[in-house]
PDB file of C-alpha atoms and ligand atoms in Angstrom:
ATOM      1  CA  UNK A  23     107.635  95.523  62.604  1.00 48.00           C
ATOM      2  CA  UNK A  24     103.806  96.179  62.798  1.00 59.00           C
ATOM      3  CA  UNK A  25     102.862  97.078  66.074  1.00 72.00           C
ATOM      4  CA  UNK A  26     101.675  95.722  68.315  1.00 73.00           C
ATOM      5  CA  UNK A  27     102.783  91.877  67.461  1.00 88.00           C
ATOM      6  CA  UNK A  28     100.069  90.659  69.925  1.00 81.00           C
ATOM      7  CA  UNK A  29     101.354  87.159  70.359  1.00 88.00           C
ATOM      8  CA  UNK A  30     104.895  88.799  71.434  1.00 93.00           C
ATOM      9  CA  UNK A  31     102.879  90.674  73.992  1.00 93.00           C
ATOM     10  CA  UNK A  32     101.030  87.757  75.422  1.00 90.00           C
ATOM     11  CA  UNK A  33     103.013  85.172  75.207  1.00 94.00           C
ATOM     12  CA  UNK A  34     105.069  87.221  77.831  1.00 95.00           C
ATOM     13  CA  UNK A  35     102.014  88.495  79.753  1.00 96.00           C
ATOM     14  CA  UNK A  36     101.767  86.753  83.297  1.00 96.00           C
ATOM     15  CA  UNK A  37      98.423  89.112  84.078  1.00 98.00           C
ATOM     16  CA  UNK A  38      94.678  87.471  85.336  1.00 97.00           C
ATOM     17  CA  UNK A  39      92.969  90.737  83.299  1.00 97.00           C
ATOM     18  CA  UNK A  40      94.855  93.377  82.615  1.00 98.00           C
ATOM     19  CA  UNK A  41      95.479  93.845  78.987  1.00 96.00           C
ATOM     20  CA  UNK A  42      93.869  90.054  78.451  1.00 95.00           C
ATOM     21  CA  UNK A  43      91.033  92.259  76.386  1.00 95.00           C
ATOM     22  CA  UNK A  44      92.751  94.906  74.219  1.00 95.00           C
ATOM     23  CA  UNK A  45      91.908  97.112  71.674  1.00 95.00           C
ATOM     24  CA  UNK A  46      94.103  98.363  69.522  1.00 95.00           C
ATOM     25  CA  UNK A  47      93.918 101.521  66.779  1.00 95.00           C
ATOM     26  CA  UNK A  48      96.634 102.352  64.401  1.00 95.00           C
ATOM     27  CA  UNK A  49      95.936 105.769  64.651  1.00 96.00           C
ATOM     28  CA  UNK A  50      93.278 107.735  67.141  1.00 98.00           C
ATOM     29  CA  UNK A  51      92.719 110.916  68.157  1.00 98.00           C
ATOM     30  CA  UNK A  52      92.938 109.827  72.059  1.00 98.00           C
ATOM     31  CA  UNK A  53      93.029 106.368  73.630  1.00 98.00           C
ATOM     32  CA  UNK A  54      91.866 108.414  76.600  1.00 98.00           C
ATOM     33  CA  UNK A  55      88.537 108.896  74.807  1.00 98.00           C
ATOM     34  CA  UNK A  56      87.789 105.601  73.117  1.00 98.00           C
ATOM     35  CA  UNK A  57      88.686 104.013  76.776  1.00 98.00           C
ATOM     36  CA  UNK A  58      85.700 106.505  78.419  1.00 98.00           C
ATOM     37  CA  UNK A  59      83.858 105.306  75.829  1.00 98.00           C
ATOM     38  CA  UNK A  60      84.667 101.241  76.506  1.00 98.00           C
ATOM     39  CA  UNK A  61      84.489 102.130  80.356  1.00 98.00           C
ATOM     40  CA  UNK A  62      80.848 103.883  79.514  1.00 97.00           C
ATOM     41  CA  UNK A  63      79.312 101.259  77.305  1.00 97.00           C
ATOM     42  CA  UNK A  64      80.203  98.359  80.656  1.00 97.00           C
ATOM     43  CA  UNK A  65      83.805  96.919  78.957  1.00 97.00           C
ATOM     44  CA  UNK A  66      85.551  94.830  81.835  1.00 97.00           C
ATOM     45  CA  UNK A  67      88.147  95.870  84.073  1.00 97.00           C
ATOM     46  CA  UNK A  68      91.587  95.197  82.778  1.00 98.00           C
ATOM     47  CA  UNK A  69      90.681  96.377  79.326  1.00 98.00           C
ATOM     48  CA  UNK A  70      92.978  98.447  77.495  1.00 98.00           C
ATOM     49  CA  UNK A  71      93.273 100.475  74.858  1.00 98.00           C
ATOM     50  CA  UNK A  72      96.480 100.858  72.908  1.00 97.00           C
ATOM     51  CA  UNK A  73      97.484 103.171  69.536  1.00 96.00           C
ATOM     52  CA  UNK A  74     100.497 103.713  67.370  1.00 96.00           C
ATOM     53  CA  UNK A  75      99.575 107.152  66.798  1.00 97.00           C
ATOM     54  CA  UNK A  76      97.905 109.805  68.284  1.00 98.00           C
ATOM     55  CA  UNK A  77      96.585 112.792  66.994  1.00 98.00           C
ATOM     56  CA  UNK A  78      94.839 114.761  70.021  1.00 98.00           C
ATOM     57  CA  UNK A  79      97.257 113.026  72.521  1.00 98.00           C
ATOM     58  CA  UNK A  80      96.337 114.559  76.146  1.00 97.00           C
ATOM     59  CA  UNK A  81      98.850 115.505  79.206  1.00 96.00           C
ATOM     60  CA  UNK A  82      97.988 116.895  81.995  1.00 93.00           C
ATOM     61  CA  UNK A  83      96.777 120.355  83.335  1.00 88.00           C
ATOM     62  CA  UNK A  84      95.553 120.690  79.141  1.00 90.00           C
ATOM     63  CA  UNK A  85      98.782 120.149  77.855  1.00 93.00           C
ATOM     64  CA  UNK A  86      99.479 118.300  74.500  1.00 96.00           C
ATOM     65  CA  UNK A  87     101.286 114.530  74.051  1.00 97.00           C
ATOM     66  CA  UNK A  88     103.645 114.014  71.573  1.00 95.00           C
ATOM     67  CA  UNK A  89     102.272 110.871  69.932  1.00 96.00           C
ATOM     68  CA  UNK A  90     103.861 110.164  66.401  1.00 95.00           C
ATOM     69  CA  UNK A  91     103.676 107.122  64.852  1.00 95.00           C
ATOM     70  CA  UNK A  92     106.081 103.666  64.762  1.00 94.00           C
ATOM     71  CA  UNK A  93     107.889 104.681  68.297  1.00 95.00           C
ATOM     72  CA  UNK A  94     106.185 104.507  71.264  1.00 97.00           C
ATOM     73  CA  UNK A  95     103.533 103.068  73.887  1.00 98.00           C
ATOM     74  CA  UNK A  96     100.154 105.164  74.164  1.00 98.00           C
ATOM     75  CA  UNK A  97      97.987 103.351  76.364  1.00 98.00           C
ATOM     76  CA  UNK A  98      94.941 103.600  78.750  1.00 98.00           C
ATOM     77  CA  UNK A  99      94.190 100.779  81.110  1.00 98.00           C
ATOM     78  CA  UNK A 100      90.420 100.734  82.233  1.00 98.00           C
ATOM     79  CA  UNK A 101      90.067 100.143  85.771  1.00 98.00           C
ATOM     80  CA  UNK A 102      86.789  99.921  88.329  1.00 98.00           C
ATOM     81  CA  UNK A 103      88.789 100.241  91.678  1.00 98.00           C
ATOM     82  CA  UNK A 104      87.364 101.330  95.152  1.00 97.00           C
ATOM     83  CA  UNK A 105      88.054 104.708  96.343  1.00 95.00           C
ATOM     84  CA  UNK A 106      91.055 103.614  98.347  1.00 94.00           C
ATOM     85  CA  UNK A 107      92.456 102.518  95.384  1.00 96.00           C
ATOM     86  CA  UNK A 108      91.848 104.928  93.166  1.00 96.00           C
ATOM     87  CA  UNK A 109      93.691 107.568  95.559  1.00 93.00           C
ATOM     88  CA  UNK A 110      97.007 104.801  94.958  1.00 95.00           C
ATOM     89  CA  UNK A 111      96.614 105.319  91.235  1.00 96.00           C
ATOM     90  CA  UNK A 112      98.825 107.838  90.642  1.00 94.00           C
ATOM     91  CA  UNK A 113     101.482 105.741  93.117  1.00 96.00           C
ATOM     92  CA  UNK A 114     101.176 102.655  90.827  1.00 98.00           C
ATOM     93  CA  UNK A 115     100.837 103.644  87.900  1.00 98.00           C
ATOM     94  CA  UNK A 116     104.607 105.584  87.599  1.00 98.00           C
ATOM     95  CA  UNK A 117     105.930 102.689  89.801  1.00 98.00           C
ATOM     96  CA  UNK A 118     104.794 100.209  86.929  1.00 98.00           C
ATOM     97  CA  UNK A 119     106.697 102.021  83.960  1.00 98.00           C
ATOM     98  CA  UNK A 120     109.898 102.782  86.336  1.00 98.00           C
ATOM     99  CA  UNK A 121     110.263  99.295  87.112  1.00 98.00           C
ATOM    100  CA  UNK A 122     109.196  98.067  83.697  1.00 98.00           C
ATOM    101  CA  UNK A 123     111.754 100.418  82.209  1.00 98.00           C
ATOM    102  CA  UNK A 124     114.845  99.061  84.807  1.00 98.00           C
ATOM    103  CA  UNK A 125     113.709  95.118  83.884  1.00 98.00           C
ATOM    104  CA  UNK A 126     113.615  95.524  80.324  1.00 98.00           C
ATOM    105  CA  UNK A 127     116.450  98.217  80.341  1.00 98.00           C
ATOM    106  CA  UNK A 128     119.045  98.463  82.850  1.00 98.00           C
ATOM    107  CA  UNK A 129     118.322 101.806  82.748  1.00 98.00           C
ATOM    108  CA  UNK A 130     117.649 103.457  86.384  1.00 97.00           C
ATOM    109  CA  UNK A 131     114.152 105.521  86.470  1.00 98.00           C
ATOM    110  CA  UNK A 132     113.179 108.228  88.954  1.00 97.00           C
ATOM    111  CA  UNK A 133     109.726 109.531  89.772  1.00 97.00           C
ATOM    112  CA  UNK A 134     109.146 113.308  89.715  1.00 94.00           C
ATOM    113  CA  UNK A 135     105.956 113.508  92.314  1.00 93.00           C
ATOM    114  CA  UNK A 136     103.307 112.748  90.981  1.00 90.00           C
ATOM    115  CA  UNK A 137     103.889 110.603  88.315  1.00 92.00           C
ATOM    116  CA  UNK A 138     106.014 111.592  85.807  1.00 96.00           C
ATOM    117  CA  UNK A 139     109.056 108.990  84.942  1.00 98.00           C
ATOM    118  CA  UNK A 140     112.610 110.785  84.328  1.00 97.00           C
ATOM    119  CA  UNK A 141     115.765 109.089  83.632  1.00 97.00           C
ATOM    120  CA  UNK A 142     119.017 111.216  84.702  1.00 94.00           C
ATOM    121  CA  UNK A 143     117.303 114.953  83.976  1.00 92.00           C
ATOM    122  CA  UNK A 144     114.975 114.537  81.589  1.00 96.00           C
ATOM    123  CA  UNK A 145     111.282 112.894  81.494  1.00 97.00           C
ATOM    124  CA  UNK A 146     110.729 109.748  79.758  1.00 98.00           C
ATOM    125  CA  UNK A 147     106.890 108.838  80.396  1.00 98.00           C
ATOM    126  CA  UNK A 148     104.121 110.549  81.615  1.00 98.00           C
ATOM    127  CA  UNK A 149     100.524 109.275  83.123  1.00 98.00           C
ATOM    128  CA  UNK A 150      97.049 110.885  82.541  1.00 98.00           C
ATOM    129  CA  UNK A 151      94.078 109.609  85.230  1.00 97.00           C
ATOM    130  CA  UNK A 152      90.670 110.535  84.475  1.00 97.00           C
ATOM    131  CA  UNK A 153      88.060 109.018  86.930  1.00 97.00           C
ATOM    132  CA  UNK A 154      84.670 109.029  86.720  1.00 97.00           C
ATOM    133  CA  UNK A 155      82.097 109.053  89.950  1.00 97.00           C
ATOM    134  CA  UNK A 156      78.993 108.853  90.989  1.00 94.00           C
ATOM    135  CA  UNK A 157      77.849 109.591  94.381  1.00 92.00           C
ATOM    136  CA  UNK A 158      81.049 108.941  96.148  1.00 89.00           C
ATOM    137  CA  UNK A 159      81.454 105.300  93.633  1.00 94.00           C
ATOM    138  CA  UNK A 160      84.033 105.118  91.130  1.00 96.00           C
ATOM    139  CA  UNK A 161      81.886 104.292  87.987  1.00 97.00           C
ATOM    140  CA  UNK A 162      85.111 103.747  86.165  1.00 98.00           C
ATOM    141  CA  UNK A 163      89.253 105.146  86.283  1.00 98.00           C
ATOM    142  CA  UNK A 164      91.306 105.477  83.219  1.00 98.00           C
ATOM    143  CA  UNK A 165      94.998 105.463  83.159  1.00 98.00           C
ATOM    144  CA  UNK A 166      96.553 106.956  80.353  1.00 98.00           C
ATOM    145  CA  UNK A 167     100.114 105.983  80.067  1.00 98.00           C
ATOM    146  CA  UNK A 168     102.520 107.640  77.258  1.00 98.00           C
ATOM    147  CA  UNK A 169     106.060 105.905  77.202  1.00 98.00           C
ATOM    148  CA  UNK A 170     108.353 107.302  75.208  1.00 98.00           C
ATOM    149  CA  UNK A 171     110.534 103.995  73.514  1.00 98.00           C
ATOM    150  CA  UNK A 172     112.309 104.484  70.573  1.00 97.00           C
ATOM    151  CA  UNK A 173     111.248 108.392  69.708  1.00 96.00           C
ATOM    152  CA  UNK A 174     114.217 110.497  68.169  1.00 95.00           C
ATOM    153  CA  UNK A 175     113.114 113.464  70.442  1.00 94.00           C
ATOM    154  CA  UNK A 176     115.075 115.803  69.004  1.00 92.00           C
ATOM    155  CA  UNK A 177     113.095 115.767  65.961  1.00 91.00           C
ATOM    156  CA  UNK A 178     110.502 117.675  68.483  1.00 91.00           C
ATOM    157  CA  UNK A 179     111.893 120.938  68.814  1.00 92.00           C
ATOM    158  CA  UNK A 180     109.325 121.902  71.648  1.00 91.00           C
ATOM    159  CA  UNK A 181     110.382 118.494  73.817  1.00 92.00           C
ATOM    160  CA  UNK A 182     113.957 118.434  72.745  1.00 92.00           C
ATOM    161  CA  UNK A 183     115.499 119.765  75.684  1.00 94.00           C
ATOM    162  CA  UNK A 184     113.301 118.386  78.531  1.00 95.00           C
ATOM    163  CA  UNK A 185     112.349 114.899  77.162  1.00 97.00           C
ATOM    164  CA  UNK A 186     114.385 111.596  76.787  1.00 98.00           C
ATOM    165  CA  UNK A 187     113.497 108.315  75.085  1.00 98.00           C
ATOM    166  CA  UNK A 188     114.813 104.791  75.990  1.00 98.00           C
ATOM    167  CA  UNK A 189     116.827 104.606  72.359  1.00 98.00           C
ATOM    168  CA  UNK A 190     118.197 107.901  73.194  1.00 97.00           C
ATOM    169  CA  UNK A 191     119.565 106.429  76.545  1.00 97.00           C
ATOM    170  CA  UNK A 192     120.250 103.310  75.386  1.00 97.00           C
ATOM    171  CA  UNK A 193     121.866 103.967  71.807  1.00 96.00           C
ATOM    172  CA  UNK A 194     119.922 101.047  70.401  1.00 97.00           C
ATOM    173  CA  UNK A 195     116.005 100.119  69.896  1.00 97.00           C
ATOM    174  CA  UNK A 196     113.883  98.648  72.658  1.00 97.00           C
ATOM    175  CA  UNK A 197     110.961  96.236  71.951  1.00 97.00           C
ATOM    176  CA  UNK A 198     107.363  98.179  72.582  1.00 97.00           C
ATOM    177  CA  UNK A 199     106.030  94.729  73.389  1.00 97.00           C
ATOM    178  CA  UNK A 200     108.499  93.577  75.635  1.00 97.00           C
ATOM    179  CA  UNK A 201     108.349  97.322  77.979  1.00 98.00           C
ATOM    180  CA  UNK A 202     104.354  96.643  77.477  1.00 98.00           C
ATOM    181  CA  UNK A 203     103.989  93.140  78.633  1.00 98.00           C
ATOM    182  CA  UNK A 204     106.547  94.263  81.720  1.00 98.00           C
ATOM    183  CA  UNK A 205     104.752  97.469  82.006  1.00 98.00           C
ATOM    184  CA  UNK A 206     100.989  95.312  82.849  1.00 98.00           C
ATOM    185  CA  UNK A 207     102.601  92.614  85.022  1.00 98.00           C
ATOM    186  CA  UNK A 208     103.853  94.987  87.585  1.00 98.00           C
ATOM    187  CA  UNK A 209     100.632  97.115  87.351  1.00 98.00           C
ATOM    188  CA  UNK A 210      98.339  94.470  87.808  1.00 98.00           C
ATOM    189  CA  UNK A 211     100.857  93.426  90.690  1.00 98.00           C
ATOM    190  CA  UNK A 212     100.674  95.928  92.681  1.00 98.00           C
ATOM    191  CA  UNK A 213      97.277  97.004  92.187  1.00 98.00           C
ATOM    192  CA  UNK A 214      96.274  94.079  93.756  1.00 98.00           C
ATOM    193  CA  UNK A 215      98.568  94.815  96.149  1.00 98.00           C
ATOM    194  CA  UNK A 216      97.043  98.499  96.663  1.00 97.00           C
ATOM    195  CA  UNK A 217      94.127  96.418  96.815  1.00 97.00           C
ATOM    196  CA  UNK A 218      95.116  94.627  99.970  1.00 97.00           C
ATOM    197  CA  UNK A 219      95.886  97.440 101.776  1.00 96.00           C
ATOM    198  CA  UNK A 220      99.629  97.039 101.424  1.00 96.00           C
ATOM    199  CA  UNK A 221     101.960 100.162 101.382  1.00 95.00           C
ATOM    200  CA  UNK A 222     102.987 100.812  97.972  1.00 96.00           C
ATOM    201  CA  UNK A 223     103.761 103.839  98.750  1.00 95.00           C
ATOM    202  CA  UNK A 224     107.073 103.083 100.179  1.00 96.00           C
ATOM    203  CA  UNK A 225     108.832 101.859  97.151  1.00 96.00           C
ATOM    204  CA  UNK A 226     107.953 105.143  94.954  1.00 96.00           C
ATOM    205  CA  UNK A 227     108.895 106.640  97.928  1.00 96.00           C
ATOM    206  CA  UNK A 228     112.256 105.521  97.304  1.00 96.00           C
ATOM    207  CA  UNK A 229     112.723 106.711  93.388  1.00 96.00           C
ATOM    208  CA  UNK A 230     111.243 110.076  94.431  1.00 96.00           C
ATOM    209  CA  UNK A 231     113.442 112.497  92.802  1.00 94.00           C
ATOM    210  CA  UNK A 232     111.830 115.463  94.921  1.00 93.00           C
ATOM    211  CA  UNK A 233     112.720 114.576  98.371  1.00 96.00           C
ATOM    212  CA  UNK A 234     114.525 116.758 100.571  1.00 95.00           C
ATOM    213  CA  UNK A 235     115.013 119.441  97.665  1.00 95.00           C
ATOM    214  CA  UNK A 236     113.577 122.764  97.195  1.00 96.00           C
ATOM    215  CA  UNK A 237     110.296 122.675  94.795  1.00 96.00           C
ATOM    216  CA  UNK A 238     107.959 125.273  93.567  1.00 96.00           C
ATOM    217  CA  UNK A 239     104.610 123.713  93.335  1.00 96.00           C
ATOM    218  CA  UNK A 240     101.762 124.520  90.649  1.00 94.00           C
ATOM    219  CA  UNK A 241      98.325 124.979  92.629  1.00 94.00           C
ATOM    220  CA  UNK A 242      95.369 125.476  90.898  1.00 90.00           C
ATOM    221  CA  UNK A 243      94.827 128.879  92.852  1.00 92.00           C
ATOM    222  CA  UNK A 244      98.431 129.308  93.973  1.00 95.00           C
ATOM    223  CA  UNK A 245     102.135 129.132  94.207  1.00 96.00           C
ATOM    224  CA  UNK A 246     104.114 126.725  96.905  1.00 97.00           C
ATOM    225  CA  UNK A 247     107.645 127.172  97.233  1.00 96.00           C
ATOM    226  CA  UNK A 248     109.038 125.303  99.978  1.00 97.00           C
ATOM    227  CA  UNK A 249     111.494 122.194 100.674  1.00 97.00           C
ATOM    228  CA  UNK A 250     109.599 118.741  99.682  1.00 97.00           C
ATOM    229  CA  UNK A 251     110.076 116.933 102.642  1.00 97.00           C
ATOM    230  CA  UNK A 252     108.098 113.726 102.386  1.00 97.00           C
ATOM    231  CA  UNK A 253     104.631 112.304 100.576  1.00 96.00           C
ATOM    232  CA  UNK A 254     102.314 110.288 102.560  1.00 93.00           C
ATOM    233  CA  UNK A 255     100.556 106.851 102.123  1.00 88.00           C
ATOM    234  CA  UNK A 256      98.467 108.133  99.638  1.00 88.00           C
ATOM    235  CA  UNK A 257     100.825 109.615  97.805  1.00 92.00           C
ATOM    236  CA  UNK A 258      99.970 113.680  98.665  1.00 95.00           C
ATOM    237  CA  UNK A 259     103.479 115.397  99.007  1.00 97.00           C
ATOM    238  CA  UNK A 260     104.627 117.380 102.476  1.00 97.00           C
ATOM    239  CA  UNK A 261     106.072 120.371 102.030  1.00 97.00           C
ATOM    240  CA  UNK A 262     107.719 122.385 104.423  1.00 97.00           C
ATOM    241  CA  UNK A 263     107.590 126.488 103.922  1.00 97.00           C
ATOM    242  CA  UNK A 264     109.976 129.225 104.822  1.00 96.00           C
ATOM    243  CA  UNK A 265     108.600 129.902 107.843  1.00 97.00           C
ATOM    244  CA  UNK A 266     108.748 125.939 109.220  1.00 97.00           C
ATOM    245  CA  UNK A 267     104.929 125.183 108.574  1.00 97.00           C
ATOM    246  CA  UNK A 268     103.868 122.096 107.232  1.00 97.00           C
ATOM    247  CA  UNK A 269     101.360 121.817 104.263  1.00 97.00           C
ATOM    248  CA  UNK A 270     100.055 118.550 102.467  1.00 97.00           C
ATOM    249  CA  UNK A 271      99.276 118.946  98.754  1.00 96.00           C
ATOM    250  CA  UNK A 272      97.404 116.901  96.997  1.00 92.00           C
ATOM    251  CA  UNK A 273      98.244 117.459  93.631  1.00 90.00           C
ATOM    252  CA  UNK A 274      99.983 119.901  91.223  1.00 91.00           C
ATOM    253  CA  UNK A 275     103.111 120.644  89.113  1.00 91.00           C
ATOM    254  CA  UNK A 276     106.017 120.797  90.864  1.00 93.00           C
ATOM    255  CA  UNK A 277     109.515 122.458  89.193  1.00 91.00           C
ATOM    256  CA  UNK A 278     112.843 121.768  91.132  1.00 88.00           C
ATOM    257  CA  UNK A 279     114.816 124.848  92.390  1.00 85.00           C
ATOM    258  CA  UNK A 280     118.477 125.267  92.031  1.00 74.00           C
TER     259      UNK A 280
HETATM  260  C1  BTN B 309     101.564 114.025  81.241  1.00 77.81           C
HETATM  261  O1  BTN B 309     102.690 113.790  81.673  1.00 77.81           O
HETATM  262  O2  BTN B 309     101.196 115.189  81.060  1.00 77.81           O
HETATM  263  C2  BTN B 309     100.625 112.871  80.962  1.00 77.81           C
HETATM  264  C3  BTN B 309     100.793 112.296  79.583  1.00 77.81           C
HETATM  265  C4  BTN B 309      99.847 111.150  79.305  1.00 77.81           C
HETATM  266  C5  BTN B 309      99.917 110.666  77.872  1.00 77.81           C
HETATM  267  C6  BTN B 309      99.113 109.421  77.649  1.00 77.81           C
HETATM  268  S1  BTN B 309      99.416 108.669  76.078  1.00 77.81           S
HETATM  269  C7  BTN B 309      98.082 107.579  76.313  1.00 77.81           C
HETATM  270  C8  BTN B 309      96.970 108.403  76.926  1.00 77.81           C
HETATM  271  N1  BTN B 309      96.223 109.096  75.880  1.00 77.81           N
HETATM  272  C9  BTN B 309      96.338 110.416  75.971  1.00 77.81           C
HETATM  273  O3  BTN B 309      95.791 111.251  75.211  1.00 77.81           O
HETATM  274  N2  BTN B 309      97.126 110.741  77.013  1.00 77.81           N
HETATM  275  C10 BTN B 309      97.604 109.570  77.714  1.00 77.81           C
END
């Protein structure tokens, strides 16, 4: 099956712009970087950018994607939002796949905070933003999104034992158009939603995998460790020390402790 069959994507698409302009590359090095390049050269909101392949696939904090071709979704959704909205981005955005994943699956999805989608103990998408601002403005935000659908991960020694696809969980293939066209209706709902000031926070909230266990937490100048005791509206994670103070982190890369 060529992907993507477009008309299998839209005819199930219930979105006012998100994905209505898409463009599509059978192989690329990083949707990430023809997107900055759409956002750059004035392409509307709600464009995206989808591949097959990817050959420079991005993570974050430098890392590599795995992005082989025939299996799964790599896509970046171009998006002008305020800076209110941009701060929800990274609550949205893993809320999307999760429930995209549970409608088109069955399969339950958990958040590890940020953004990172797991199902049981073992990740299953993961989300790049890259924002660009001027003066305090959001010239443009671009949401990389790398859903892993019908990859045999063991064939990737490096991801084998920390990554999951929804074949693997499933035992049988899942349509890349159907989890897409899912994927963009709940995004564009509730970024609209973000939009109008309503808490989206509280559902992610809810598939948190991180709450009320002991995390280690990634800073770019230093180490956390510390029981993660709740994330606020915006989506910054409390965590509570050793020695019963209170610290709000923004962002960073968090690793569960037995
Ligand atoms: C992570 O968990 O580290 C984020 C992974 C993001 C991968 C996606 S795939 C589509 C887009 N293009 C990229 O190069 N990266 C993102």
């Amino acid at each position: 099956m060529p992907w993507p069959d477009l008309s299998r994507v839209e005819s199930q698409l219930h979105t006012e712009t998100l994905g209505r302009r898409l463009v599509y590359y059978s192989s690329v090095g990083s949707t990430q970087d023809v997107a900055r390049q759409e956002a750059a050269a004035g392409a509307p909101e709600g464009t995206i950018v989808l591949a097959d392949e990817q050959t420079a696939g991005r993570g974050r904090l430098g890392r590599s994607w795995a992005s082989p071709p025939g299996t799964n979704i790599y896509v970046t959704l171009v998006l002008r939002p305020s800076l209110e909205v941009l701060r929800r981005l990274s609550i949205v955005a893993p809320l999307a796949v999760s429930l995209a994943i549970e409608e088109r699956t069955g399969l339950r999805a958990g958040i590890k905070w940020p953004n990172d989608v797991w199902i049981g103990e073992r990740k299953v998408a993961g989300i790049l933003i890259e924002s660009e601002l001027v003066e305090g403005r959001v010239l443009f935000s671009l949401v990389g999104i790398g859903l892993n659908v019908n990859m045999d991960v063991a064939a990737i020694p490096e991801i084998a034992d920390i990554a999951t696809s929804l074949r693997h969980e499933l035992g049988r293939e899942v349509s890349r158009e159907d989890v897409l066209a899912s994927l963009l209706d709940h995004f564009e709902r509730l970024y609209r939603a973000a939009g109008r000031g309503e808490p989206v926070h509280l559902a992610w909230r809810e598939r948190l995998i991180v709450l009320g266990r002991p995390v280690r937490v990634g800073l770019p100048d230093r180490v956390e460790e510390g029981v993660a005791e709740d994330v606020d509206e915006n989506g910054c994670l409390l965590l509570r020390r050793a020695d019963g103070s209170l610290v709000t982190i923004e962002a960073g890369d968090v690793t569960l402790r037995a």
